[in-house]
Amino acid sequence: MDDATRILDAGTADYPLDADLSTSAEPCPNCTTTIAPGNAFCPSCGFQRGTWGNSPSAQTADPATEADRGPALYELTDSAGNNYQLPEGSTVLGRGEVDLQITDGYLSRRHASFVATPDSLTLTDLGSANGSFVGDIKLDRDVSHDLLDGQQITLGKLVLTVARLATANAEKADTADIANPVSDSDADDSPDDAVDSLLESPAEEAADTTAAQPSGWLLENPVHGTLDLSLGETTLGRSASKSDVAVGGDGYISGQHGLLVATDSGLSYMDLGSTNGSMLNDVAVAANEEVTLAAGDRLQLGQTEFIVRLAAEDQEQPAD
């Protein structure tokens, strides 16, 4: 059986058989495989009996239920362009009588739960038959997972893209003085925000403090420009409030993604348990393990790549 699809052969407490299911064998209308009497799901494709009129290409949300759920902070969009709104608080999505009802035979009655705040969005699988995925990662039952703006999720066979709405940014601005815990889904600087510079130096934010000593190490990116690293620790991430240097424009970078440490003897990097990871010269960097950097190395955070340089190298270049 494919690990990506967990098929139930008969009803359980979570997924009881519909009372009016036929007691005889029945061909699956989706793939024509024969479903044995009393079995709830097609053993081949996972389509659930009792939902024959609800094909994945005709997914619809209950408009009455959706209209009463308040202003949306996030939006889910499927491949057909249908939009589903997520207001603040908890929203249960599924095929049954839930907050967000979508008539899709691959969805369970209570498939997954979203919890939205102005700062974050999380997804929790509720023990669904055909699973919930963030990218290629299958979620364990009842374990919440932070979602990023622009991230793709799959519920059963329903593919959805997450979008953070302007409402969330506005509500967050109204509560900017409230301390929030560190979260990968925090987006103090949305990738769509207009900024003068995508790299903000900590020295610019604290001009009245003692000037940091340059380390001679540089990070270069054709879009973000050159970052001069000071001696000591420098955190990198998408959040300007949680990182020393904010890297904008990449929704795959976590709020606080990695840590650079520059000393008189060299430069090192540590991934701080980011959602989408870090790469050094195309090799994944293990979370919370220090790796040594050298001039010419390629350091990738999310989908953004930096080249490691030494300032002395630039000075040694011959004049034209």
PDB file of C-alpha atoms in Angstrom:
ATOM      1  CA  MET A   1       0.000   0.000   0.000  1.00  0.00           C
ATOM      2  CA  ASP A   2       1.299   3.463  -0.877  1.00  0.00           C
ATOM      3  CA  ASP A   3       2.405   5.313   2.271  1.00  0.00           C
ATOM      4  CA  ALA A   4       0.902   8.495   0.834  1.00  0.00           C
ATOM      5  CA  THR A   5      -2.628   7.060   1.139  1.00  0.00           C
ATOM      6  CA  ARG A   6      -4.007   5.310   4.213  1.00  0.00           C
ATOM      7  CA  ILE A   7      -7.181   3.486   3.141  1.00  0.00           C
ATOM      8  CA  LEU A   8      -9.706   2.139   5.645  1.00  0.00           C
ATOM      9  CA  ASP A   9     -11.359  -1.116   4.575  1.00  0.00           C
ATOM     10  CA  ALA A  10     -14.249  -0.769   6.975  1.00  0.00           C
ATOM     11  CA  GLY A  11     -15.859   1.798   9.249  1.00  0.00           C
ATOM     12  CA  THR A  12     -14.261   2.953  12.486  1.00  0.00           C
ATOM     13  CA  ALA A  13     -15.289   5.304  15.277  1.00  0.00           C
ATOM     14  CA  ASP A  14     -13.705   8.186  13.356  1.00  0.00           C
ATOM     15  CA  TYR A  15     -15.035   7.159   9.932  1.00  0.00           C
ATOM     16  CA  PRO A  16     -18.281   5.179  10.351  1.00  0.00           C
ATOM     17  CA  LEU A  17     -19.871   3.584   7.299  1.00  0.00           C
ATOM     18  CA  ASP A  18     -22.845   5.464   5.896  1.00  0.00           C
ATOM     19  CA  ALA A  19     -26.027   3.735   7.031  1.00  0.00           C
ATOM     20  CA  ASP A  20     -27.388   3.484   3.519  1.00  0.00           C
ATOM     21  CA  LEU A  21     -24.305   1.907   1.918  1.00  0.00           C
ATOM     22  CA  SER A  22     -25.102  -1.054  -0.303  1.00  0.00           C
ATOM     23  CA  THR A  23     -24.376  -4.459   1.194  1.00  0.00           C
ATOM     24  CA  SER A  24     -23.257  -5.753  -2.197  1.00  0.00           C
ATOM     25  CA  ALA A  25     -20.034  -5.293  -4.125  1.00  0.00           C
ATOM     26  CA  GLU A  26     -19.879  -2.001  -6.019  1.00  0.00           C
ATOM     27  CA  PRO A  27     -17.516  -0.631  -8.688  1.00  0.00           C
ATOM     28  CA  CYS A  28     -15.686   2.580  -7.776  1.00  0.00           C
ATOM     29  CA  PRO A  29     -16.926   5.340 -10.145  1.00  0.00           C
ATOM     30  CA  ASN A  30     -13.498   6.958 -10.007  1.00  0.00           C
ATOM     31  CA  CYS A  31     -11.227   4.044 -11.006  1.00  0.00           C
ATOM     32  CA  THR A  32     -13.706   1.120 -11.564  1.00  0.00           C
ATOM     33  CA  THR A  33     -12.025  -1.088  -8.938  1.00  0.00           C
ATOM     34  CA  THR A  34     -14.530  -3.362  -7.186  1.00  0.00           C
ATOM     35  CA  ILE A  35     -15.276  -2.393  -3.577  1.00  0.00           C
ATOM     36  CA  ALA A  36     -16.264  -5.336  -1.388  1.00  0.00           C
ATOM     37  CA  PRO A  37     -19.524  -5.263   0.610  1.00  0.00           C
ATOM     38  CA  GLY A  38     -19.264  -3.225   3.781  1.00  0.00           C
ATOM     39  CA  ASN A  39     -15.968  -1.540   2.841  1.00  0.00           C
ATOM     40  CA  ALA A  40     -15.911   2.238   3.200  1.00  0.00           C
ATOM     41  CA  PHE A  41     -13.095   3.076   0.774  1.00  0.00           C
ATOM     42  CA  CYS A  42     -11.918   1.988  -2.650  1.00  0.00           C
ATOM     43  CA  PRO A  43      -8.832  -0.205  -2.076  1.00  0.00           C
ATOM     44  CA  SER A  44      -7.168   1.289  -5.156  1.00  0.00           C
ATOM     45  CA  CYS A  45      -7.686   5.056  -5.112  1.00  0.00           C
ATOM     46  CA  GLY A  46      -9.147   5.770  -1.650  1.00  0.00           C
ATOM     47  CA  PHE A  47     -12.429   7.318  -2.861  1.00  0.00           C
ATOM     48  CA  GLN A  48     -15.109   6.929  -0.176  1.00  0.00           C
ATOM     49  CA  ARG A  49     -18.393   5.168  -0.796  1.00  0.00           C
ATOM     50  CA  GLY A  50     -21.525   7.228  -0.457  1.00  0.00           C
ATOM     51  CA  THR A  51     -19.987  10.235  -2.250  1.00  0.00           C
ATOM     52  CA  TRP A  52     -20.475   9.104  -5.842  1.00  0.00           C
ATOM     53  CA  GLY A  53     -21.947  12.436  -6.919  1.00  0.00           C
ATOM     54  CA  ASN A  54     -19.052  14.413  -5.510  1.00  0.00           C
ATOM     55  CA  SER A  55     -16.073  14.273  -7.836  1.00  0.00           C
ATOM     56  CA  PRO A  56     -12.812  16.082  -6.964  1.00  0.00           C
ATOM     57  CA  SER A  57     -13.335  18.337  -9.989  1.00  0.00           C
ATOM     58  CA  ALA A  58     -16.602  19.643  -8.570  1.00  0.00           C
ATOM     59  CA  GLN A  59     -15.557  20.747  -5.084  1.00  0.00           C
ATOM     60  CA  THR A  60     -17.839  23.292  -3.466  1.00  0.00           C
ATOM     61  CA  ALA A  61     -17.840  24.910  -0.048  1.00  0.00           C
ATOM     62  CA  ASP A  62     -21.055  25.464   1.888  1.00  0.00           C
ATOM     63  CA  PRO A  63     -21.744  29.198   1.217  1.00  0.00           C
ATOM     64  CA  ALA A  64     -24.021  29.647   4.229  1.00  0.00           C
ATOM     65  CA  THR A  65     -21.420  28.234   6.603  1.00  0.00           C
ATOM     66  CA  GLU A  66     -18.580  30.218   5.036  1.00  0.00           C
ATOM     67  CA  ALA A  67     -20.494  33.525   5.119  1.00  0.00           C
ATOM     68  CA  ASP A  68     -20.905  33.393   8.916  1.00  0.00           C
ATOM     69  CA  ARG A  69     -17.253  32.799   9.742  1.00  0.00           C
ATOM     70  CA  GLY A  70     -16.049  36.405  10.012  1.00  0.00           C
ATOM     71  CA  PRO A  71     -13.363  38.368   8.140  1.00  0.00           C
ATOM     72  CA  ALA A  72     -10.668  36.214   6.574  1.00  0.00           C
ATOM     73  CA  LEU A  73      -7.027  36.358   7.656  1.00  0.00           C
ATOM     74  CA  TYR A  74      -5.896  33.690   5.176  1.00  0.00           C
ATOM     75  CA  GLU A  75      -7.193  32.201   1.965  1.00  0.00           C
ATOM     76  CA  LEU A  76      -6.817  28.750   0.422  1.00  0.00           C
ATOM     77  CA  THR A  77      -6.931  28.439  -3.377  1.00  0.00           C
ATOM     78  CA  ASP A  78      -7.305  25.140  -5.246  1.00  0.00           C
ATOM     79  CA  SER A  79      -6.061  24.276  -8.735  1.00  0.00           C
ATOM     80  CA  ALA A  80      -9.430  25.243 -10.249  1.00  0.00           C
ATOM     81  CA  GLY A  81      -9.202  28.753  -8.779  1.00  0.00           C
ATOM     82  CA  ASN A  82     -11.776  28.230  -6.007  1.00  0.00           C
ATOM     83  CA  ASN A  83     -11.039  30.257  -2.859  1.00  0.00           C
ATOM     84  CA  TYR A  84     -11.762  29.205   0.728  1.00  0.00           C
ATOM     85  CA  GLN A  85     -11.566  31.744   3.556  1.00  0.00           C
ATOM     86  CA  LEU A  86      -9.958  31.184   6.971  1.00  0.00           C
ATOM     87  CA  PRO A  87     -10.976  33.665   9.703  1.00  0.00           C
ATOM     88  CA  GLU A  88      -9.280  34.115  13.053  1.00  0.00           C
ATOM     89  CA  GLY A  89      -9.587  31.098  15.295  1.00  0.00           C
ATOM     90  CA  SER A  90     -10.148  27.433  14.501  1.00  0.00           C
ATOM     91  CA  THR A  91     -11.653  26.204  11.221  1.00  0.00           C
ATOM     92  CA  VAL A  92     -12.359  22.520  10.623  1.00  0.00           C
ATOM     93  CA  LEU A  93     -12.309  21.470   6.958  1.00  0.00           C
ATOM     94  CA  GLY A  94     -13.885  18.298   5.644  1.00  0.00           C
ATOM     95  CA  ARG A  95     -16.677  16.622   3.737  1.00  0.00           C
ATOM     96  CA  GLY A  96     -19.152  16.462   6.638  1.00  0.00           C
ATOM     97  CA  GLU A  97     -20.895  19.073   8.756  1.00  0.00           C
ATOM     98  CA  VAL A  98     -17.855  21.240   9.568  1.00  0.00           C
ATOM     99  CA  ASP A  99     -16.857  24.918   9.438  1.00  0.00           C
ATOM    100  CA  LEU A 100     -15.554  24.634   5.862  1.00  0.00           C
ATOM    101  CA  GLN A 101     -17.378  21.914   3.946  1.00  0.00           C
ATOM    102  CA  ILE A 102     -15.943  20.735   0.618  1.00  0.00           C
ATOM    103  CA  THR A 103     -17.729  17.918  -1.196  1.00  0.00           C
ATOM    104  CA  ASP A 104     -14.772  15.791  -2.228  1.00  0.00           C
ATOM    105  CA  GLY A 105     -14.813  12.006  -1.837  1.00  0.00           C
ATOM    106  CA  TYR A 106     -11.124  11.941  -0.924  1.00  0.00           C
ATOM    107  CA  LEU A 107     -11.717  14.175   2.105  1.00  0.00           C
ATOM    108  CA  SER A 108     -12.807  12.745   5.437  1.00  0.00           C
ATOM    109  CA  ARG A 109     -15.853  14.121   7.204  1.00  0.00           C
ATOM    110  CA  ARG A 110     -13.548  15.942   9.620  1.00  0.00           C
ATOM    111  CA  HIS A 111     -10.279  15.995   7.698  1.00  0.00           C
ATOM    112  CA  ALA A 112      -8.101  18.774   9.116  1.00  0.00           C
ATOM    113  CA  SER A 113      -8.169  21.837  11.341  1.00  0.00           C
ATOM    114  CA  PHE A 114      -6.668  25.290  10.711  1.00  0.00           C
ATOM    115  CA  VAL A 115      -5.928  27.801  13.471  1.00  0.00           C
ATOM    116  CA  ALA A 116      -5.429  31.359  12.221  1.00  0.00           C
ATOM    117  CA  THR A 117      -4.130  34.399  14.094  1.00  0.00           C
ATOM    118  CA  PRO A 118      -2.822  37.728  12.711  1.00  0.00           C
ATOM    119  CA  ASP A 119       0.672  36.272  13.248  1.00  0.00           C
ATOM    120  CA  SER A 120       0.405  32.657  12.142  1.00  0.00           C
ATOM    121  CA  LEU A 121      -1.522  29.827  10.537  1.00  0.00           C
ATOM    122  CA  THR A 122      -1.270  26.179  11.580  1.00  0.00           C
ATOM    123  CA  LEU A 123      -2.651  22.961  10.102  1.00  0.00           C
ATOM    124  CA  THR A 124      -3.520  19.816  12.064  1.00  0.00           C
ATOM    125  CA  ASP A 125      -4.613  16.513  10.535  1.00  0.00           C
ATOM    126  CA  LEU A 126      -7.586  15.075  12.452  1.00  0.00           C
ATOM    127  CA  GLY A 127      -6.808  11.461  11.650  1.00  0.00           C
ATOM    128  CA  SER A 128      -8.026  11.648   8.045  1.00  0.00           C
ATOM    129  CA  ALA A 129      -8.249   8.537   5.894  1.00  0.00           C
ATOM    130  CA  ASN A 130      -6.206   9.867   2.961  1.00  0.00           C
ATOM    131  CA  GLY A 131      -3.845  12.145   4.861  1.00  0.00           C
ATOM    132  CA  SER A 132      -2.718  15.772   5.001  1.00  0.00           C
ATOM    133  CA  PHE A 133       0.586  16.944   3.507  1.00  0.00           C
ATOM    134  CA  VAL A 134       2.679  20.127   3.676  1.00  0.00           C
ATOM    135  CA  GLY A 135       4.758  19.890   0.541  1.00  0.00           C
ATOM    136  CA  ASP A 136       5.959  16.271   0.596  1.00  0.00           C
ATOM    137  CA  ILE A 137       5.711  15.957   4.373  1.00  0.00           C
ATOM    138  CA  LYS A 138       2.832  13.842   5.652  1.00  0.00           C
ATOM    139  CA  LEU A 139       1.436  15.179   8.923  1.00  0.00           C
ATOM    140  CA  ASP A 140       0.965  12.987  11.961  1.00  0.00           C
ATOM    141  CA  ARG A 141      -2.481  12.960  13.506  1.00  0.00           C
ATOM    142  CA  ASP A 142      -3.220  15.753  16.010  1.00  0.00           C
ATOM    143  CA  VAL A 143       0.205  17.415  15.533  1.00  0.00           C
ATOM    144  CA  SER A 144       0.018  21.045  14.379  1.00  0.00           C
ATOM    145  CA  HIS A 145       2.305  22.335  11.607  1.00  0.00           C
ATOM    146  CA  ASP A 146       3.096  25.991  10.872  1.00  0.00           C
ATOM    147  CA  LEU A 147       2.175  27.175   7.366  1.00  0.00           C
ATOM    148  CA  LEU A 148       3.910  29.888   5.330  1.00  0.00           C
ATOM    149  CA  ASP A 149       2.458  32.396   2.908  1.00  0.00           C
ATOM    150  CA  GLY A 150       2.560  30.816  -0.561  1.00  0.00           C
ATOM    151  CA  GLN A 151       3.051  27.274   0.755  1.00  0.00           C
ATOM    152  CA  GLN A 152       1.282  24.337  -0.920  1.00  0.00           C
ATOM    153  CA  ILE A 153      -0.667  21.756   1.068  1.00  0.00           C
ATOM    154  CA  THR A 154      -2.565  18.620   0.037  1.00  0.00           C
ATOM    155  CA  LEU A 155      -5.638  17.274   1.834  1.00  0.00           C
ATOM    156  CA  GLY A 156      -6.536  13.862   0.423  1.00  0.00           C
ATOM    157  CA  LYS A 157      -6.038  14.730  -3.243  1.00  0.00           C
ATOM    158  CA  LEU A 158      -7.124  18.368  -2.909  1.00  0.00           C
ATOM    159  CA  VAL A 159      -4.125  20.652  -3.544  1.00  0.00           C
ATOM    160  CA  LEU A 160      -4.386  24.095  -1.944  1.00  0.00           C
ATOM    161  CA  THR A 161      -2.122  27.139  -1.874  1.00  0.00           C
ATOM    162  CA  VAL A 162      -1.974  29.281   1.275  1.00  0.00           C
ATOM    163  CA  ALA A 163      -2.244  33.063   0.945  1.00  0.00           C
ATOM    164  CA  ARG A 164      -1.945  35.596   3.745  1.00  0.00           C
ATOM    165  CA  LEU A 165      -4.475  38.406   3.316  1.00  0.00           C
ATOM    166  CA  ALA A 166      -4.035  42.119   3.986  1.00  0.00           C
ATOM    167  CA  THR A 167      -6.447  41.816   6.930  1.00  0.00           C
ATOM    168  CA  ALA A 168      -3.867  39.787   8.846  1.00  0.00           C
ATOM    169  CA  ASN A 169      -1.167  42.421   8.320  1.00  0.00           C
ATOM    170  CA  ALA A 170      -3.536  45.217   9.393  1.00  0.00           C
ATOM    171  CA  GLU A 171      -4.590  43.448  12.584  1.00  0.00           C
ATOM    172  CA  LYS A 172      -0.971  42.676  13.404  1.00  0.00           C
ATOM    173  CA  ALA A 173      -0.011  46.328  13.030  1.00  0.00           C
ATOM    174  CA  ASP A 174      -2.705  47.248  15.578  1.00  0.00           C
ATOM    175  CA  THR A 175      -1.106  44.887  18.130  1.00  0.00           C
ATOM    176  CA  ALA A 176       2.560  45.485  17.317  1.00  0.00           C
ATOM    177  CA  ASP A 177       3.422  46.212  20.966  1.00  0.00           C
ATOM    178  CA  ILE A 178       2.273  42.767  22.138  1.00  0.00           C
ATOM    179  CA  ALA A 179       5.117  40.283  22.585  1.00  0.00           C
ATOM    180  CA  ASN A 180       4.720  37.192  20.427  1.00  0.00           C
ATOM    181  CA  PRO A 181       6.573  33.852  20.613  1.00  0.00           C
ATOM    182  CA  VAL A 182       9.018  32.955  17.858  1.00  0.00           C
ATOM    183  CA  SER A 183       7.235  31.082  15.059  1.00  0.00           C
ATOM    184  CA  ASP A 184       8.307  30.076  11.556  1.00  0.00           C
ATOM    185  CA  SER A 185       4.917  31.253  10.313  1.00  0.00           C
ATOM    186  CA  ASP A 186       5.414  34.810  11.656  1.00  0.00           C
ATOM    187  CA  ALA A 187       5.664  37.210   8.732  1.00  0.00           C
ATOM    188  CA  ASP A 188       6.564  40.652  10.094  1.00  0.00           C
ATOM    189  CA  ASP A 189       7.893  41.466   6.650  1.00  0.00           C
ATOM    190  CA  SER A 190       5.604  40.031   3.980  1.00  0.00           C
ATOM    191  CA  PRO A 191       7.381  39.038   0.739  1.00  0.00           C
ATOM    192  CA  ASP A 192       5.050  41.482  -1.035  1.00  0.00           C
ATOM    193  CA  ASP A 193       5.909  44.485   1.162  1.00  0.00           C
ATOM    194  CA  ALA A 194       7.763  47.309  -0.582  1.00  0.00           C
ATOM    195  CA  VAL A 195      11.124  47.883   1.129  1.00  0.00           C
ATOM    196  CA  ASP A 196      14.038  50.131   0.248  1.00  0.00           C
ATOM    197  CA  SER A 197      16.488  47.340   0.980  1.00  0.00           C
ATOM    198  CA  LEU A 198      15.853  43.622   1.373  1.00  0.00           C
ATOM    199  CA  LEU A 199      18.743  43.358   3.795  1.00  0.00           C
ATOM    200  CA  GLU A 200      18.536  45.423   6.970  1.00  0.00           C
ATOM    201  CA  SER A 201      21.776  45.737   8.909  1.00  0.00           C
ATOM    202  CA  PRO A 202      21.522  45.698  12.711  1.00  0.00           C
ATOM    203  CA  ALA A 203      23.947  48.638  12.731  1.00  0.00           C
ATOM    204  CA  GLU A 204      21.363  50.745  10.865  1.00  0.00           C
ATOM    205  CA  GLU A 205      18.703  49.963  13.458  1.00  0.00           C
ATOM    206  CA  ALA A 206      20.924  50.935  16.391  1.00  0.00           C
ATOM    207  CA  ALA A 207      23.077  53.804  15.196  1.00  0.00           C
ATOM    208  CA  ASP A 208      23.556  55.113  18.739  1.00  0.00           C
ATOM    209  CA  THR A 209      25.390  51.989  19.888  1.00  0.00           C
ATOM    210  CA  THR A 210      29.103  51.313  19.631  1.00  0.00           C
ATOM    211  CA  ALA A 211      30.056  50.513  16.044  1.00  0.00           C
ATOM    212  CA  ALA A 212      30.494  46.805  15.475  1.00  0.00           C
ATOM    213  CA  GLN A 213      33.905  45.604  14.382  1.00  0.00           C
ATOM    214  CA  PRO A 214      33.973  44.292  10.784  1.00  0.00           C
ATOM    215  CA  SER A 215      34.970  40.656  10.420  1.00  0.00           C
ATOM    216  CA  GLY A 216      36.096  40.862   6.808  1.00  0.00           C
ATOM    217  CA  TRP A 217      33.471  38.288   5.782  1.00  0.00           C
ATOM    218  CA  LEU A 218      30.785  39.128   3.200  1.00  0.00           C
ATOM    219  CA  LEU A 219      27.589  37.502   1.936  1.00  0.00           C
ATOM    220  CA  GLU A 220      26.640  38.347  -1.656  1.00  0.00           C
ATOM    221  CA  ASN A 221      23.407  37.879  -3.559  1.00  0.00           C
ATOM    222  CA  PRO A 222      22.547  39.439  -6.943  1.00  0.00           C
ATOM    223  CA  VAL A 223      19.159  40.662  -5.656  1.00  0.00           C
ATOM    224  CA  HIS A 224      19.935  41.517  -2.036  1.00  0.00           C
ATOM    225  CA  GLY A 225      23.416  42.962  -2.592  1.00  0.00           C
ATOM    226  CA  THR A 226      26.340  42.580  -0.177  1.00  0.00           C
ATOM    227  CA  LEU A 227      26.119  42.094   3.584  1.00  0.00           C
ATOM    228  CA  ASP A 228      29.240  42.985   5.619  1.00  0.00           C
ATOM    229  CA  LEU A 229      29.355  40.702   8.656  1.00  0.00           C
ATOM    230  CA  SER A 230      30.552  42.049  11.982  1.00  0.00           C
ATOM    231  CA  LEU A 231      32.516  40.028  14.496  1.00  0.00           C
ATOM    232  CA  GLY A 232      30.213  37.968  16.684  1.00  0.00           C
ATOM    233  CA  GLU A 233      26.790  36.466  16.072  1.00  0.00           C
ATOM    234  CA  THR A 234      24.354  37.510  13.322  1.00  0.00           C
ATOM    235  CA  THR A 235      20.947  35.887  12.913  1.00  0.00           C
ATOM    236  CA  LEU A 236      19.276  35.736   9.486  1.00  0.00           C
ATOM    237  CA  GLY A 237      15.558  35.336   8.805  1.00  0.00           C
ATOM    238  CA  ARG A 238      12.416  36.731   7.246  1.00  0.00           C
ATOM    239  CA  SER A 239      11.322  38.577  10.406  1.00  0.00           C
ATOM    240  CA  ALA A 240      12.926  41.960  11.099  1.00  0.00           C
ATOM    241  CA  SER A 241      11.891  41.772  14.770  1.00  0.00           C
ATOM    242  CA  LYS A 242      13.304  38.294  15.370  1.00  0.00           C
ATOM    243  CA  SER A 243      16.525  38.400  13.298  1.00  0.00           C
ATOM    244  CA  ASP A 244      19.499  40.743  13.147  1.00  0.00           C
ATOM    245  CA  VAL A 245      19.314  40.753   9.345  1.00  0.00           C
ATOM    246  CA  ALA A 246      15.938  40.479   7.594  1.00  0.00           C
ATOM    247  CA  VAL A 247      15.948  38.744   4.211  1.00  0.00           C
ATOM    248  CA  GLY A 248      12.765  39.711   2.366  1.00  0.00           C
ATOM    249  CA  GLY A 249      11.112  38.392  -0.746  1.00  0.00           C
ATOM    250  CA  ASP A 250      11.392  34.658   0.053  1.00  0.00           C
ATOM    251  CA  GLY A 251       8.425  33.032   1.771  1.00  0.00           C
ATOM    252  CA  TYR A 252      10.470  29.837   2.263  1.00  0.00           C
ATOM    253  CA  ILE A 253      12.770  31.566   4.769  1.00  0.00           C
ATOM    254  CA  SER A 254      11.652  31.197   8.396  1.00  0.00           C
ATOM    255  CA  GLY A 255      11.171  34.134  10.761  1.00  0.00           C
ATOM    256  CA  GLN A 256      14.512  33.253  12.372  1.00  0.00           C
ATOM    257  CA  HIS A 257      16.263  30.907   9.967  1.00  0.00           C
ATOM    258  CA  GLY A 258      20.008  30.661  10.708  1.00  0.00           C
ATOM    259  CA  LEU A 259      22.930  31.938  12.773  1.00  0.00           C
ATOM    260  CA  LEU A 260      26.302  33.172  11.476  1.00  0.00           C
ATOM    261  CA  VAL A 261      29.264  33.426  13.864  1.00  0.00           C
ATOM    262  CA  ALA A 262      32.294  35.434  12.698  1.00  0.00           C
ATOM    263  CA  THR A 263      35.529  35.340  14.687  1.00  0.00           C
ATOM    264  CA  ASP A 264      39.157  36.260  14.052  1.00  0.00           C
ATOM    265  CA  SER A 265      39.766  32.646  13.055  1.00  0.00           C
ATOM    266  CA  GLY A 266      36.861  32.049  10.674  1.00  0.00           C
ATOM    267  CA  LEU A 267      33.125  31.971   9.903  1.00  0.00           C
ATOM    268  CA  SER A 268      30.525  29.329  10.803  1.00  0.00           C
ATOM    269  CA  TYR A 269      26.809  28.808  10.224  1.00  0.00           C
ATOM    270  CA  MET A 270      24.029  26.999  12.090  1.00  0.00           C
ATOM    271  CA  ASP A 271      20.472  26.338  10.865  1.00  0.00           C
ATOM    272  CA  LEU A 272      18.092  27.188  13.731  1.00  0.00           C
ATOM    273  CA  GLY A 273      15.542  24.479  12.953  1.00  0.00           C
ATOM    274  CA  SER A 274      14.002  26.326  10.003  1.00  0.00           C
ATOM    275  CA  THR A 275      10.951  24.904   8.245  1.00  0.00           C
ATOM    276  CA  ASN A 276      12.486  24.641   4.775  1.00  0.00           C
ATOM    277  CA  GLY A 277      16.115  24.142   5.753  1.00  0.00           C
ATOM    278  CA  SER A 278      19.532  25.426   4.670  1.00  0.00           C
ATOM    279  CA  MET A 279      22.007  24.124   2.082  1.00  0.00           C
ATOM    280  CA  LEU A 280      25.793  24.471   1.937  1.00  0.00           C
ATOM    281  CA  ASN A 281      27.172  23.801  -1.538  1.00  0.00           C
ATOM    282  CA  ASP A 282      23.966  21.849  -2.373  1.00  0.00           C
ATOM    283  CA  VAL A 283      24.249  19.670   0.750  1.00  0.00           C
ATOM    284  CA  ALA A 284      21.566  19.952   3.436  1.00  0.00           C
ATOM    285  CA  VAL A 285      22.712  21.475   6.714  1.00  0.00           C
ATOM    286  CA  ALA A 286      21.488  19.559   9.756  1.00  0.00           C
ATOM    287  CA  ALA A 287      19.466  21.660  12.182  1.00  0.00           C
ATOM    288  CA  ASN A 288      21.349  23.074  15.178  1.00  0.00           C
ATOM    289  CA  GLU A 289      24.732  21.753  13.991  1.00  0.00           C
ATOM    290  CA  GLU A 290      27.579  24.198  13.308  1.00  0.00           C
ATOM    291  CA  VAL A 291      29.282  24.053   9.902  1.00  0.00           C
ATOM    292  CA  THR A 292      32.420  25.948   8.852  1.00  0.00           C
ATOM    293  CA  LEU A 293      32.194  28.335   5.887  1.00  0.00           C
ATOM    294  CA  ALA A 294      34.966  29.206   3.455  1.00  0.00           C
ATOM    295  CA  ALA A 295      35.350  31.852   0.776  1.00  0.00           C
ATOM    296  CA  GLY A 296      33.470  30.805  -2.356  1.00  0.00           C
ATOM    297  CA  ASP A 297      30.939  28.619  -0.511  1.00  0.00           C
ATOM    298  CA  ARG A 298      27.290  28.776  -1.571  1.00  0.00           C
ATOM    299  CA  LEU A 299      24.931  29.129   1.395  1.00  0.00           C
ATOM    300  CA  GLN A 300      21.217  28.723   0.633  1.00  0.00           C
ATOM    301  CA  LEU A 301      18.400  29.739   2.994  1.00  0.00           C
ATOM    302  CA  GLY A 302      14.994  28.637   1.762  1.00  0.00           C
ATOM    303  CA  GLN A 303      15.245  29.468  -1.947  1.00  0.00           C
ATOM    304  CA  THR A 304      17.775  32.310  -1.602  1.00  0.00           C
ATOM    305  CA  GLU A 305      21.481  31.615  -2.239  1.00  0.00           C
ATOM    306  CA  PHE A 306      24.390  33.683  -0.929  1.00  0.00           C
ATOM    307  CA  ILE A 307      28.043  33.485  -1.934  1.00  0.00           C
ATOM    308  CA  VAL A 308      30.548  33.687   0.934  1.00  0.00           C
ATOM    309  CA  ARG A 309      33.393  36.151   0.282  1.00  0.00           C
ATOM    310  CA  LEU A 310      36.342  37.705   2.086  1.00  0.00           C
ATOM    311  CA  ALA A 311      36.683  41.469   1.809  1.00  0.00           C
ATOM    312  CA  ALA A 312      40.452  41.015   1.359  1.00  0.00           C
ATOM    313  CA  GLU A 313      39.780  39.103  -1.871  1.00  0.00           C
ATOM    314  CA  ASP A 314      38.048  42.122  -3.399  1.00  0.00           C
ATOM    315  CA  GLN A 315      40.881  44.422  -2.370  1.00  0.00           C
ATOM    316  CA  GLU A 316      43.442  42.161  -4.027  1.00  0.00           C
ATOM    317  CA  GLN A 317      41.786  42.304  -7.448  1.00  0.00           C
ATOM    318  CA  PRO A 318      44.047  44.065 -10.028  1.00  0.00           C
ATOM    319  CA  ALA A 319      42.948  47.482 -11.279  1.00  0.00           C
ATOM    320  CA  ASP A 320      41.627  47.852 -14.799  1.00  0.00           C
TER     321      ASP A 320
END
